[in-house]
């Protein structure tokens, strides 16, 4: 019984640590990608190519003066950010990163815990996330904040419906609520993934759109649209509280994309069975990455690249080498595939943010109720019909 | 033999006169009215001769009147010797009175209406007499009651007449109440109303029940024949026209009671107590009525009380088992009493409406025929030897003597009194000076002829028609020896009465006033009819009317029923008023009330669990 | 372990419930009500009702309470005023409540002796699968009726809350 | 390891919640707070349902709780709409002011 606790604690530290760093660097990646989309270099002053920029931001936010405006409803004002960040982080605990691995004699799942109603748990937690924003908007006693809070919570509630319907469709196929079993049902070839089962790509698209709305990402990020509502619900917040809202947003983003991967893209399962060489793909990718960076380092376009690129190249090559070690392979390979897929979806988020313009509020709400909800409903009915007929 | 024709003829007369009488002339009305009654009389003669000896009853069944479950009543008529006598009396005397009425009613209004009612009366009386079962008899019984009411109240514009009519009808109805109870008992006991059926089973029935039936029948008879408790209506019935008094209140209707009692002789012979009751009531009525008759000044009132007294005699005869003697006196009484009334009518007619004897006197010279006729009638009623009254009254007194000596002596004394008050009236009317203001004139022949016939009958009727021998097969034989002694004493009493009357009213006119002033108290008592009417009024009418007003109307109807209804309404309003307060509009109060209700329910369950041991 | 879990969350529930009643401003009572619902969800898990716990969080805490918070935010009517008194409530209120508590205690005490021990895996029936099967077989009619009920509620809410067309 | 939780403690908890809900409904004046106490009562009832479902090892209790939730949702929707209109017309949320239905 005590080994369970110890293992759990270790796993929590590992996951928590990884998650926090990813959060920070996701922010960096986003700023870099958007910058390159907009043909500008993005942050590269602080550390090589701005790699230390997240660190700088964190320090900035922590050290800023943490002022609490007097006219604010103190209790809820302070509770709101706390509520937002906890809800966002809670859902990570259920997401499986990999299969059962053998570490120093103990068998354990690369997953904090598994609930046999995992999907429902995540849905519940995401619906609780609304309060963070709503209360923040209201308690800061500011018209813009109130409106921002109202709008974003209304938006999240409206999109929660198509989201859950979109999730329900693949569940019908894999017939389980537990995320781990979900992935096991998508084992084997590429076309075993739920995405290609029947016409699940429709529910995948709906899921992604709803996910964008849920996390208040670009096409739907009206509430904190600078030009309209100043900063939306977190206008009155500063320093750490402001930071927590940002972290909450990115955590939600990660959760949603993990959900997408687990539900549709087969989680940590390789596109084709290991027997056919899926194990070597990561090695090849990192090796190529390492060579390119070194070559880039040798004949740099900018003089400082000469000093920065080669170390990166070396790091990539080391990683490629690590993937070759059979002992670690059983743990690293599933992890690699899971991170690759999640990374792809995250990149999609960032990419969309860089390109699409913002919805007007009534269009946004109209789209939810008049387009997305009916389509999600039809999709669910069709999937149910298909299963009833063919299985 | 079409017995039904006898009652139907007068009915036809009634219908024609009743419906079209207004447009007929007097002659035409007479033709129908008198014609129908005389035809009925002739038809009675034809049927009686046709039926021959008539030792057994001859019955005719026409249709089943009532058929319901065990009860089945046929509309049947039957004739035996008793019915024959009654038929002859009713139709005979009826025709004479109809003829007399032509003259008497000539100047009165509503001529056709009078004769229509008379015919209707004849129809009901004949139905009563011919009835073969109690129910049809009861139809006749009620019918005659109705006609007596109509005829008493003939002068409907005078209040006295209408009141007298009401009084007569109500008192009769009280009597009929007893009669109906008797009929119920008869049906319950014997399962049928037919005389033949009832009298066949009567001996087997328990004596107590028979006595009760007898007494109840007697009670009905008292109502109809004006005996002690229910005689009060007869004197007031004089308010009607005199022919009515003669026909209904002397000859026919009042005798119905005697006929019914005689008809049910089987019940009475098996219920000795009931027989005694009849006798005692009879003698009491006779005596009391006679005493009242002494002091009356209205000539019709005197004869009314004498009728009540003579009926008392008939009941004494029936009560002592001498049914045939009772019927015999009934017949003779019909003759001389009808004559007395018609004579009085003639006197009143000649004095154009004057009825008080103190305004009369010395009419002997002015209306000699009436004087002669009235003399014959008075002799007959006083029981002057060899007149009809003498034979029938002696038969009854003999039966009474055979039964109980004291009965005989009271009877003799009453006979004496009867003679005295009849001749008192006779002398006051026809002897002394004329004290009135009118110019008396003799009645027209149409009135005198019936009077003369009746006079003849009342003198020789008793001798001519020997009823006791005629009715021998109908009634059980009465072994009363033809003792000469009692007869002599009775007739002596009668002569004494006549002599006394002559002494006091012709020879010494002052004596009656001195006696009256001497025995002041007794005289006023007798003059005011022992205050019986006042007593009845106080004892029965006042409490009944008062009681119903106070207790029934005020107390029960208003108090109880209205009280409860309004009470409930008021209570509902009261409760509503209280509940209204709960509607305070305040949601939180409502919530509290709901919670309170919930707590009560849960408490109830808890109590049930603790007490009832519910799981 | 269940004991600790129960005591903690039951405590949270009671304290929050009291807070709901006591608080002046509706928004704070709303938040405490959410806390009550959350702790109840955990207790449902303890009793093996997984689906209901999830539903509680999603439907109750996640949707209904959001509506409440919404309305409170929209109306922004501020704290409760002391105005107005209900005579019956103040007079009869307290005794009724005391009686209610006493009676409920009586009933629960009655059950106490025949108590069953609650432990985590005690009842497997509460999974989404078994609830779903029961819902769509034996309880199909109520399910359809509630769907109609919700439809009516939606229409009603829209009609009531929409702005009058000038 | 530790002692298990006796069932009746759940019932006592729901009894407490229930009476708190009733108290809230009776004593509070703000309509929304009263409305929330009703939700509290419904939650107490749900807890009882689930407890007895556990005691009888049947899923029926859960379904009843589910239906209670659904009905509560419908009720909340309509109720809040009514509260909105009341506030729009009467400018007040104090229940004692809304007593026009008095006799």
mmCIF file of C-alpha atoms in Angstrom, chain A residues 1 73 76 116-117 120-121 123-125 127-128 130-131 134-135 137-138 141 146 149-151 153-155 157 160 175 177, chain C residues 25 27-28 31 34 38 45 50-51 53-55 57-58 60-67 69-70 72-74 76 127-128:
data_model
loop_
_atom_site.group_PDB
_atom_site.id
_atom_site.type_symbol
_atom_site.label_atom_id
_atom_site.label_comp_id
_atom_site.label_asym_id
_atom_site.label_seq_id
_atom_site.Cartn_x
_atom_site.Cartn_y
_atom_site.Cartn_z
ATOM 1 C CA UNK A 1 0.000 0.000 0.000
ATOM 2 C CA UNK A 73 -14.960 41.523 -3.514
ATOM 3 C CA UNK A 76 -13.911 35.821 -4.705
ATOM 4 C CA UNK A 116 -13.090 4.001 -15.371
ATOM 5 C CA UNK A 117 -15.115 7.159 -16.054
ATOM 6 C CA UNK A 120 -16.662 12.154 -17.602
ATOM 7 C CA UNK A 121 -14.140 13.337 -15.004
ATOM 8 C CA UNK A 123 -15.759 16.885 -18.772
ATOM 9 C CA UNK A 124 -16.779 17.695 -15.204
ATOM 10 C CA UNK A 125 -13.551 19.459 -14.433
ATOM 11 C CA UNK A 127 -17.264 22.587 -16.837
ATOM 12 C CA UNK A 128 -16.060 23.736 -13.388
ATOM 13 C CA UNK A 130 -16.070 28.303 -16.105
ATOM 14 C CA UNK A 131 -16.385 29.559 -12.522
ATOM 15 C CA UNK A 134 -17.065 34.096 -14.322
ATOM 16 C CA UNK A 135 -16.174 34.951 -10.735
ATOM 17 C CA UNK A 137 -15.100 38.922 -14.130
ATOM 18 C CA UNK A 138 -17.698 39.693 -11.498
ATOM 19 C CA UNK A 141 -16.212 45.059 -9.948
ATOM 20 C CA UNK A 146 -18.025 41.819 -15.791
ATOM 21 C CA UNK A 149 -16.537 37.320 -17.635
ATOM 22 C CA UNK A 150 -20.153 36.947 -18.718
ATOM 23 C CA UNK A 151 -19.291 36.531 -22.354
ATOM 24 C CA UNK A 153 -18.537 31.870 -19.454
ATOM 25 C CA UNK A 154 -21.524 31.990 -21.785
ATOM 26 C CA UNK A 155 -19.252 30.956 -24.628
ATOM 27 C CA UNK A 157 -21.080 26.763 -21.604
ATOM 28 C CA UNK A 160 -19.387 22.548 -23.798
ATOM 29 C CA UNK A 175 -17.282 1.538 -25.865
ATOM 30 C CA UNK A 177 -14.988 5.692 -20.639
ATOM 31 C CA UNK C 25 -24.754 38.431 -0.593
ATOM 32 C CA UNK C 27 -22.920 35.345 -4.899
ATOM 33 C CA UNK C 28 -21.090 34.058 -1.828
ATOM 34 C CA UNK C 31 -20.143 29.719 -4.386
ATOM 35 C CA UNK C 34 -21.051 24.908 -5.402
ATOM 36 C CA UNK C 38 -18.637 19.285 -5.012
ATOM 37 C CA UNK C 45 -18.219 8.387 -5.282
ATOM 38 C CA UNK C 50 -19.796 7.176 -10.243
ATOM 39 C CA UNK C 51 -22.141 8.330 -12.978
ATOM 40 C CA UNK C 53 -21.136 11.985 -9.120
ATOM 41 C CA UNK C 54 -19.963 12.976 -12.604
ATOM 42 C CA UNK C 55 -23.476 14.116 -13.486
ATOM 43 C CA UNK C 57 -20.442 17.909 -11.134
ATOM 44 C CA UNK C 58 -21.330 18.443 -14.798
ATOM 45 C CA UNK C 60 -25.551 20.563 -11.095
ATOM 46 C CA UNK C 61 -22.346 22.330 -10.239
ATOM 47 C CA UNK C 62 -21.336 22.943 -13.841
ATOM 48 C CA UNK C 63 -24.584 24.066 -15.424
ATOM 49 C CA UNK C 64 -27.323 24.974 -12.932
ATOM 50 C CA UNK C 65 -25.025 26.855 -10.571
ATOM 51 C CA UNK C 66 -23.509 28.690 -13.530
ATOM 52 C CA UNK C 67 -27.061 29.817 -14.342
ATOM 53 C CA UNK C 69 -24.075 32.843 -10.873
ATOM 54 C CA UNK C 70 -25.106 34.311 -14.231
ATOM 55 C CA UNK C 72 -26.744 37.045 -9.823
ATOM 56 C CA UNK C 73 -24.095 38.734 -11.970
ATOM 57 C CA UNK C 74 -26.681 40.088 -14.411
ATOM 58 C CA UNK C 76 -26.173 42.628 -9.570
ATOM 59 C CA UNK C 127 -21.148 2.829 -13.255
ATOM 60 C CA UNK C 128 -22.232 4.784 -16.279
#
